[in-house]
Amino acid sequence: MTLMLNNNTQTIHLKIIFLTLILILFLSGCQENNQTKSLINDAKTVDRQLWDKYSQKKIAELLEKIDNNGFSEKALEQVALIFFSHGEINLSQKFLTLLSQKSLLPDYDYYLAQIAIKKEAYKQADKYIIAGLTKASDSDKVLFYLLRTEMMISLGEFDKAQKTLNRINQIQSNNVQSKYIQAQLYLLNNNCKKAIQSYKELIKLLPQYKQFNAPLASAYRQCGEYDLAKKHTIDHSNAQLQFPNHFTEKKQLLGNPVASLKVDIKALISQKRIAKATELLLKLIELEPDNDRSYLNLGSMYFRMNDLTRAQKAYSKSHELNPDNVKTSVNLGIVMLKQNRLDRAEYFFSNALNIQPLNVKATLNLASIKIRLNKAHEAELLLRKLLDQNIFNDKIRKAFIMSLSMQNKHLEALDKITQWINQDSNLQNIHQLLLQLLLQNFTLDNNKYKVIEEQLFAQLKLSPELAFNFILLKAKYNHITQNEALKLLKQFSTSWSKQLELKFIKQYNEIKETGFLGNEIFNES
């Protein structure tokens, strides 16, 4: 009887324990769900208007998923990294703390340490680093130690930084980032000789990284070797030196892939790796299919590769998404011009000018089409709009003078050039333009010609490249024979060649036969 009672009592105790455990788990789950729910509610209030469209859409999808299905480590991790990547570090910290309590992954401790460093909570950062080290593999431990080393350097704790670096070397002796930080430490401790040696080793390992040259120059300067310092200061890159790892790459991939791709594309373009940049740009378009600027940039990539068909297709998509983008209309016009589709080019340049009436590129290109179509007066009116607003450069000036010359308004063109020379007599290209105009089909009276010839001869001493057209001008006014002309040309020319001589003889003979050169001379430099 007593035995039965004892058995019953034990059974009851076990049932109570079991029910208690279930209750604890239930309450814990409720608390977890409540905590998650609270964080999701906070997340929904964040202003995301300035975020890229992909990130806005992705965060909305994730929050709805968690709201409907409850705790999901994968979804919460991406939410945390999206907020981290978009500067919402306090909210990201809360999500990461929740994840860190539930997971054996070291990733969350790494991100929490980064956030604590951003907030200058260095003791807290150190706790996260220590927590991460207990979970991390040897290769990941190196990443935590590197983070700690950089933190110690920023605090001026150079001895602690060195001790942490020594731990890294015990695990992984050939880590490039560790070697770079070691070189920095040598420099900070005024050990310039060891710093120089370390930076040289890094340049040998990674010769493509010009960023090492600037600190190497500082090390040479510290050692008093100023010539070497100057050499390496010139040959350096301002690009930020980065050492990506799988934690930071995951943060970029999940947190803000759009921004990450844009940074990578920009870097590739600066390195002239256009094909690879185009590949990443296509990935960016997959994330943001409605972004007109991405299609505009894609068109420019294809244009640089001389793939006009694909360039046109990309620019057309950009124009479809945003018909008010001036640059897209201009670029479409340029592609059409290259394909000799003058009517379509004219349409797009006109469209650009409807949006931005004083756009220089659109005006010049549209004027060039008008000139090709013998509509010189229309070209003149277009270019006058720029000149009236004091918008001018050599191309605008040349196109304007050419449009006047085509209408036989030579004297008006001459007055305009004279006005420009009076404003700045040192502009060599204006003197060249004056010579090109004077070689057209009109003749000055002898007195006026002599005044201009004297002015041009004086300029010739400063600018020998004017010699070719200056001597042709003398031939036009019958002041020089062919032999005299060639002798004078050889005297002034800085780049004499047989080809130049043949070209000169051809144009000399044309001048003697017709008395002028055609408008084609304006297209010569």
XYZ file of C-alpha atoms in Angstrom:
525
model
C 0.000 0.000 0.000
C 2.757 2.379 1.019
C 4.692 1.423 -2.129
C 1.698 2.266 -4.325
C 1.311 5.632 -2.624
C 5.004 6.389 -3.186
C 4.708 5.441 -6.859
C 1.653 7.621 -7.270
C 3.415 10.496 -5.538
C 6.425 10.125 -7.850
C 4.180 10.066 -10.906
C 2.393 13.192 -9.714
C 5.760 14.913 -9.097
C 6.969 13.983 -12.585
C 3.745 15.258 -14.105
C 4.105 18.506 -12.179
C 7.719 18.893 -13.346
C 6.731 18.103 -16.929
C 3.835 20.555 -16.849
C 6.073 23.179 -15.242
C 8.641 22.754 -18.043
C 5.905 23.059 -20.648
C 4.619 26.176 -18.889
C 8.133 27.674 -18.752
C 8.684 26.940 -22.442
C 5.273 28.345 -23.254
C 5.895 31.505 -21.253
C 9.399 31.773 -22.720
C 7.930 31.400 -26.202
C 5.304 34.014 -25.412
C 7.986 36.336 -24.070
C 10.113 35.692 -27.182
C 7.147 36.306 -29.465
C 6.238 39.452 -27.516
C 9.835 40.666 -27.742
C 9.932 39.937 -31.483
C 6.527 41.559 -31.944
C 7.685 44.672 -30.102
C 10.807 44.942 -32.269
C 8.772 44.462 -35.442
C 6.397 47.235 -34.364
C 9.403 49.524 -33.744
C 10.824 48.576 -37.137
C 7.598 49.511 -38.903
C 7.825 53.098 -37.614
C 11.262 53.757 -39.149
C 11.228 56.385 -41.934
C 12.498 54.583 -45.041
C 11.697 57.194 -47.709
C 15.362 57.902 -48.480
C 16.245 54.224 -48.871
C 16.673 52.670 -52.293
C 13.523 51.012 -53.640
C 14.910 47.485 -53.351
C 15.679 47.902 -49.635
C 12.252 49.480 -49.006
C 10.507 46.566 -50.680
C 12.694 43.894 -49.037
C 12.280 45.188 -45.480
C 8.496 45.416 -45.918
C 8.377 41.792 -47.122
C 10.527 40.547 -44.231
C 8.593 42.413 -41.546
C 5.307 41.066 -42.885
C 6.737 37.527 -42.955
C 7.905 37.722 -39.318
C 4.635 39.356 -38.295
C 2.682 36.451 -39.778
C 4.979 33.518 -38.927
C 6.781 34.620 -35.747
C 10.501 34.164 -34.939
C 12.686 33.262 -37.919
C 16.443 33.521 -37.479
C 17.160 33.961 -41.189
C 14.550 36.690 -41.649
C 15.506 38.502 -38.433
C 19.180 38.423 -39.398
C 18.484 40.133 -42.713
C 16.233 42.692 -41.017
C 19.033 43.449 -38.529
C 21.621 43.836 -41.299
C 19.352 46.014 -43.449
C 18.805 48.410 -40.549
C 22.548 48.302 -39.710
C 23.497 49.115 -43.326
C 21.023 52.020 -43.445
C 22.281 53.694 -40.261
C 19.549 52.489 -37.863
C 22.132 51.033 -35.488
C 20.072 51.161 -32.263
C 17.260 49.098 -33.747
C 19.745 46.785 -35.457
C 21.480 46.276 -32.104
C 18.217 45.102 -30.529
C 17.596 42.559 -33.288
C 21.201 41.312 -33.147
C 21.072 40.988 -29.344
C 17.958 38.811 -29.637
C 19.672 36.656 -32.267
C 22.909 36.402 -30.272
C 20.985 34.995 -27.287
C 19.409 32.283 -29.460
C 22.319 31.280 -31.734
C 25.802 29.790 -31.515
C 26.887 31.737 -34.616
C 29.692 34.264 -33.928
C 28.373 36.578 -36.674
C 25.959 38.466 -34.425
C 28.662 39.189 -31.836
C 30.877 40.575 -34.621
C 28.160 42.961 -35.807
C 27.294 43.930 -32.215
C 30.974 44.727 -31.600
C 31.024 46.902 -34.747
C 27.943 48.789 -33.552
C 29.405 49.276 -30.067
C 32.598 50.707 -31.624
C 30.481 53.081 -33.744
C 28.754 54.209 -30.549
C 32.165 54.532 -28.793
C 31.038 51.956 -26.216
C 34.457 50.277 -26.237
C 34.079 48.150 -23.089
C 30.853 46.739 -24.453
C 32.574 46.108 -27.798
C 35.313 44.161 -26.021
C 32.661 41.986 -24.315
C 31.086 41.187 -27.665
C 34.512 40.338 -29.111
C 35.244 37.972 -26.200
C 31.800 36.358 -26.592
C 32.424 35.921 -30.330
C 35.834 34.366 -29.736
C 34.234 31.593 -27.622
C 32.054 30.613 -30.605
C 34.449 31.276 -33.485
C 36.631 28.952 -35.555
C 40.345 29.804 -35.793
C 39.873 31.722 -39.062
C 36.993 33.704 -37.542
C 39.010 34.355 -34.369
C 41.495 36.215 -36.579
C 38.680 38.529 -37.715
C 37.640 39.276 -34.123
C 41.265 39.947 -33.133
C 41.684 42.288 -36.135
C 38.580 44.197 -35.051
C 39.945 44.458 -31.522
C 43.384 45.584 -32.785
C 41.891 48.426 -34.822
C 39.793 49.468 -31.830
C 42.871 49.550 -29.582
C 44.800 51.655 -32.124
C 41.927 54.148 -32.310
C 42.088 54.392 -28.494
C 45.870 54.893 -28.546
C 46.393 51.583 -26.721
C 49.324 50.539 -28.892
C 50.708 47.897 -26.490
C 47.351 46.112 -26.313
C 47.051 46.352 -30.092
C 50.491 44.732 -30.472
C 49.604 41.893 -28.076
C 46.419 41.213 -30.061
C 48.406 41.181 -33.313
C 50.790 38.651 -31.787
C 47.821 36.358 -31.122
C 46.787 36.674 -34.782
C 50.300 35.697 -35.910
C 50.094 32.552 -33.778
C 46.944 31.511 -35.671
C 47.629 32.920 -39.158
C 51.102 34.301 -39.820
C 50.520 35.526 -43.400
C 47.375 37.608 -42.927
C 47.682 40.722 -45.158
C 45.453 42.946 -43.013
C 47.491 41.994 -39.949
C 50.687 42.939 -41.792
C 49.152 46.289 -42.780
C 48.111 47.049 -39.195
C 51.577 46.025 -37.992
C 53.123 48.536 -40.400
C 50.742 51.192 -39.045
C 51.831 50.387 -35.501
C 55.496 50.721 -36.419
C 54.738 54.127 -37.941
C 52.731 55.246 -34.894
C 55.575 54.145 -32.606
C 58.085 56.147 -34.717
C 59.847 52.987 -35.879
C 60.101 54.240 -39.460
C 62.655 51.668 -40.667
C 60.464 48.710 -39.736
C 57.423 50.537 -41.146
C 59.228 51.012 -44.492
C 60.203 47.339 -44.569
C 56.608 46.269 -43.782
C 55.008 48.512 -46.424
C 57.526 47.318 -49.032
C 56.558 43.708 -48.255
C 52.893 44.603 -48.709
C 53.562 46.298 -52.074
C 55.462 43.189 -53.167
C 52.493 41.013 -52.141
C 49.843 43.305 -53.653
C 51.475 45.566 -56.287
C 48.060 46.676 -57.604
C 47.259 48.407 -54.285
C 48.572 51.962 -54.775
C 47.042 52.868 -51.391
C 50.168 51.503 -49.641
C 52.300 54.262 -51.183
C 50.871 57.098 -49.062
C 51.748 55.566 -45.640
C 55.090 54.400 -47.096
C 55.767 58.035 -48.046
C 54.975 59.019 -44.444
C 57.462 56.421 -43.191
C 60.180 57.747 -45.537
C 59.403 61.271 -44.387
C 59.699 60.161 -40.757
C 63.158 58.740 -41.564
C 64.180 61.965 -43.318
C 64.264 60.422 -46.830
C 62.299 63.232 -48.483
C 62.999 62.381 -52.144
C 61.612 58.863 -51.722
C 58.695 60.312 -49.752
C 57.908 62.675 -52.630
C 58.078 59.847 -55.182
C 55.609 57.657 -53.274
C 53.308 60.601 -52.506
C 52.884 61.190 -56.249
C 52.319 57.496 -57.027
C 49.467 56.774 -54.621
C 45.727 56.178 -54.747
C 43.069 58.052 -52.765
C 40.746 55.044 -52.942
C 39.809 53.660 -49.550
C 41.794 50.572 -48.605
C 39.422 47.772 -47.682
C 39.943 44.248 -46.375
C 36.608 42.471 -46.860
C 35.806 39.332 -44.878
C 32.843 36.990 -44.874
C 31.120 38.947 -42.053
C 31.318 42.270 -43.920
C 30.456 40.632 -47.257
C 27.339 39.040 -45.739
C 26.365 42.384 -44.252
C 26.657 44.028 -47.692
C 24.889 41.196 -49.505
C 21.944 40.986 -47.109
C 21.948 44.507 -45.711
C 22.386 46.819 -48.692
C 23.284 45.017 -51.925
C 22.325 48.057 -54.023
C 24.847 50.368 -52.319
C 27.474 47.616 -52.307
C 27.085 47.015 -56.052
C 27.286 50.756 -56.774
C 30.572 51.023 -54.858
C 32.006 48.012 -56.686
C 30.866 49.323 -60.085
C 32.449 52.723 -59.432
C 35.724 51.061 -58.414
C 35.736 48.857 -61.523
C 35.104 51.848 -63.800
C 38.024 53.721 -62.220
C 40.165 50.639 -62.956
C 38.825 50.653 -66.567
C 37.368 47.143 -66.093
C 34.286 48.016 -68.113
C 33.156 44.462 -68.926
C 33.104 43.475 -65.233
C 31.411 46.758 -64.300
C 28.719 46.025 -66.900
C 28.190 42.567 -65.417
C 27.587 44.049 -61.952
C 25.373 46.772 -63.411
C 23.105 44.095 -64.863
C 22.855 42.554 -61.374
C 21.969 45.982 -59.995
C 19.195 46.306 -62.571
C 17.791 42.942 -61.424
C 17.418 44.475 -57.938
C 16.110 47.841 -59.188
C 14.385 47.206 -62.538
C 12.664 50.612 -62.485
C 15.762 52.743 -61.895
C 16.322 54.879 -65.007
C 19.834 55.895 -63.906
C 21.008 52.275 -63.915
C 19.878 51.869 -67.522
C 21.522 55.200 -68.371
C 24.817 53.961 -66.889
C 24.418 50.620 -68.664
C 23.993 52.437 -71.967
C 27.192 54.382 -71.280
C 29.043 51.118 -70.574
C 27.934 49.632 -73.898
C 28.762 52.917 -75.673
C 32.307 52.773 -74.277
C 32.564 49.222 -75.646
C 31.305 50.559 -79.028
C 28.212 48.329 -78.821
C 25.797 50.916 -80.219
C 22.857 48.518 -80.534
C 22.888 47.597 -76.846
C 23.670 51.196 -75.872
C 20.600 52.391 -77.753
C 18.438 49.695 -76.130
C 19.616 50.620 -72.611
C 19.254 54.375 -73.199
C 15.766 53.808 -74.668
C 14.702 51.925 -71.524
C 16.074 54.756 -69.380
C 14.159 57.274 -71.511
C 10.983 55.193 -71.191
C 11.304 55.187 -67.375
C 12.183 58.883 -67.159
C 11.595 60.938 -70.332
C 12.636 64.130 -68.494
C 16.258 63.061 -67.989
C 18.291 65.412 -70.210
C 21.395 63.225 -70.198
C 19.450 60.236 -71.536
C 18.038 62.273 -74.433
C 21.489 63.665 -75.257
C 23.098 60.211 -75.164
C 20.356 58.734 -77.344
C 20.947 61.579 -79.806
C 24.678 60.837 -79.883
C 24.035 57.133 -80.588
C 21.649 58.038 -83.416
C 24.216 60.493 -84.793
C 26.867 57.747 -84.766
C 24.427 55.547 -86.702
C 23.855 58.432 -89.150
C 20.142 58.526 -88.278
C 20.005 62.302 -88.375
C 16.220 62.623 -88.036
C 16.147 60.579 -84.798
C 19.244 62.334 -83.476
C 17.600 65.698 -84.187
C 14.488 64.550 -82.299
C 16.378 63.569 -79.140
C 18.626 66.660 -79.077
C 15.525 68.842 -79.522
C 13.841 66.942 -76.709
C 16.833 67.616 -74.448
C 16.644 71.343 -75.252
C 12.920 71.402 -74.466
C 13.826 70.208 -70.971
C 17.032 72.264 -70.579
C 17.172 75.055 -73.197
C 20.850 75.942 -72.634
C 22.285 72.426 -72.575
C 25.655 72.807 -74.303
C 26.075 69.235 -75.565
C 22.559 69.092 -77.037
C 22.940 72.526 -78.656
C 26.309 71.740 -80.239
C 25.168 68.391 -81.602
C 21.894 69.754 -82.932
C 23.767 72.670 -84.534
C 26.199 70.218 -86.154
C 23.226 68.349 -87.686
C 21.768 71.615 -88.998
C 25.139 72.450 -90.571
C 25.327 69.003 -92.200
C 21.819 69.569 -93.593
C 22.825 73.034 -94.906
C 20.521 74.747 -92.406
C 23.215 77.166 -91.259
C 20.769 79.879 -90.152
C 19.050 77.443 -87.747
C 22.459 76.435 -86.394
C 23.355 80.111 -85.908
C 20.176 80.787 -83.906
C 20.808 77.779 -81.651
C 24.387 78.820 -80.925
C 23.486 82.486 -80.378
C 21.351 81.438 -77.421
C 24.469 80.113 -75.690
C 26.668 83.067 -76.663
C 24.032 85.573 -75.503
C 24.245 83.957 -72.051
C 28.078 84.121 -72.103
C 28.237 80.340 -72.438
C 31.085 79.512 -74.787
C 34.051 77.254 -75.420
C 36.202 76.528 -78.480
C 33.633 74.164 -79.999
C 30.789 76.662 -79.613
C 32.879 79.451 -81.119
C 33.984 77.313 -84.069
C 30.463 76.059 -84.838
C 29.087 79.600 -84.640
C 31.721 81.054 -86.994
C 31.194 78.145 -89.389
C 27.425 78.767 -89.416
C 28.033 82.446 -90.291
C 30.606 81.553 -92.949
C 28.165 79.141 -94.628
C 25.732 82.069 -94.936
C 28.524 84.292 -96.345
C 28.353 86.480 -93.227
C 32.141 86.627 -93.213
C 32.515 90.198 -91.993
C 30.105 89.608 -89.116
C 32.133 86.515 -88.229
C 35.345 88.544 -88.417
C 33.899 91.180 -86.055
C 32.930 88.445 -83.585
C 36.384 86.875 -83.614
C 37.992 90.310 -83.207
C 35.766 90.872 -80.173
C 36.914 87.560 -78.640
C 40.587 88.348 -79.301
C 40.190 91.774 -77.651
C 38.753 90.018 -74.603
C 41.673 87.560 -74.424
C 44.474 87.924 -76.962
C 46.300 84.832 -75.636
C 43.671 82.358 -76.815
C 45.574 80.417 -79.480
C 42.489 78.570 -80.751
C 40.730 81.859 -81.555
C 43.669 82.919 -83.719
C 43.475 79.560 -85.469
C 39.756 80.147 -85.987
C 40.530 83.598 -87.426
C 42.922 82.022 -89.948
C 40.323 79.400 -90.913
C 37.767 82.156 -91.500
C 40.170 84.298 -93.566
C 40.830 81.316 -95.858
C 37.128 81.256 -96.850
C 35.610 82.683 -100.038
C 35.922 86.410 -99.340
C 38.679 89.002 -99.611
C 39.676 91.842 -97.304
C 40.872 95.195 -98.608
C 44.656 95.449 -98.598
C 44.972 97.819 -95.620
C 42.770 95.728 -93.349
C 44.563 92.559 -94.408
C 47.981 94.049 -93.579
C 46.863 94.997 -90.049
C 45.550 91.477 -89.400
C 48.646 89.845 -90.964
C 50.922 91.801 -88.620
C 48.845 90.757 -85.606
C 48.908 87.107 -86.694
C 52.657 87.175 -87.370
C 53.244 88.485 -83.863
C 51.095 85.648 -82.507
C 52.943 83.150 -84.727
C 56.112 83.665 -82.695
C 54.214 82.524 -79.596
C 52.226 79.764 -81.322
C 54.185 78.042 -84.145
C 51.219 75.679 -84.794
C 49.515 78.637 -86.520
C 52.196 78.546 -89.227
C 50.418 76.148 -91.604
C 47.301 78.292 -92.081
C 49.190 81.586 -91.770
C 51.413 80.704 -94.736
C 48.360 79.529 -96.737
C 46.797 82.934 -96.001
C 49.876 84.706 -97.385
C 49.542 82.503 -100.486
C 45.869 83.519 -100.851
C 46.899 87.179 -101.049
C 49.734 86.341 -103.528
C 52.494 87.296 -101.111
C 54.503 84.066 -101.259
C 55.601 81.374 -103.735
C 55.333 77.643 -103.080
C 59.074 77.229 -102.442
C 59.116 80.238 -100.121
C 56.037 78.889 -98.365
C 57.579 75.436 -97.795
C 60.820 76.972 -96.532
C 58.916 79.158 -94.072
C 56.752 76.241 -92.963
C 59.815 74.104 -92.202
C 61.240 76.999 -90.227
C 58.204 77.320 -87.959
C 56.852 73.772 -87.846
C 57.482 71.801 -84.669
C 56.437 68.460 -86.224
C 57.602 68.436 -89.830
C 56.880 65.338 -91.930
C 56.526 64.354 -95.578
C 52.797 63.839 -94.983
C 52.492 67.429 -93.701
C 54.383 68.694 -96.753
C 52.049 66.857 -99.176
C 48.968 68.172 -97.364
C 50.346 71.721 -97.515
C 51.130 71.508 -101.240
C 47.608 70.221 -101.960
C 45.955 73.096 -100.062
C 48.424 75.642 -101.484
C 47.451 74.598 -105.009
C 43.733 74.748 -104.077
C 44.187 78.313 -102.817
C 45.964 79.312 -106.040
C 43.287 77.707 -108.235
C 40.107 78.820 -106.425
C 41.259 81.642 -104.151
C 39.908 79.999 -100.974
C 39.502 76.784 -98.955
C 36.123 75.219 -98.166
C 34.300 75.049 -94.840
C 35.955 71.654 -94.231
C 38.963 73.516 -92.858
C 36.912 74.371 -89.746
C 36.941 70.664 -88.885
C 40.735 70.621 -88.774
C 42.458 71.248 -85.454
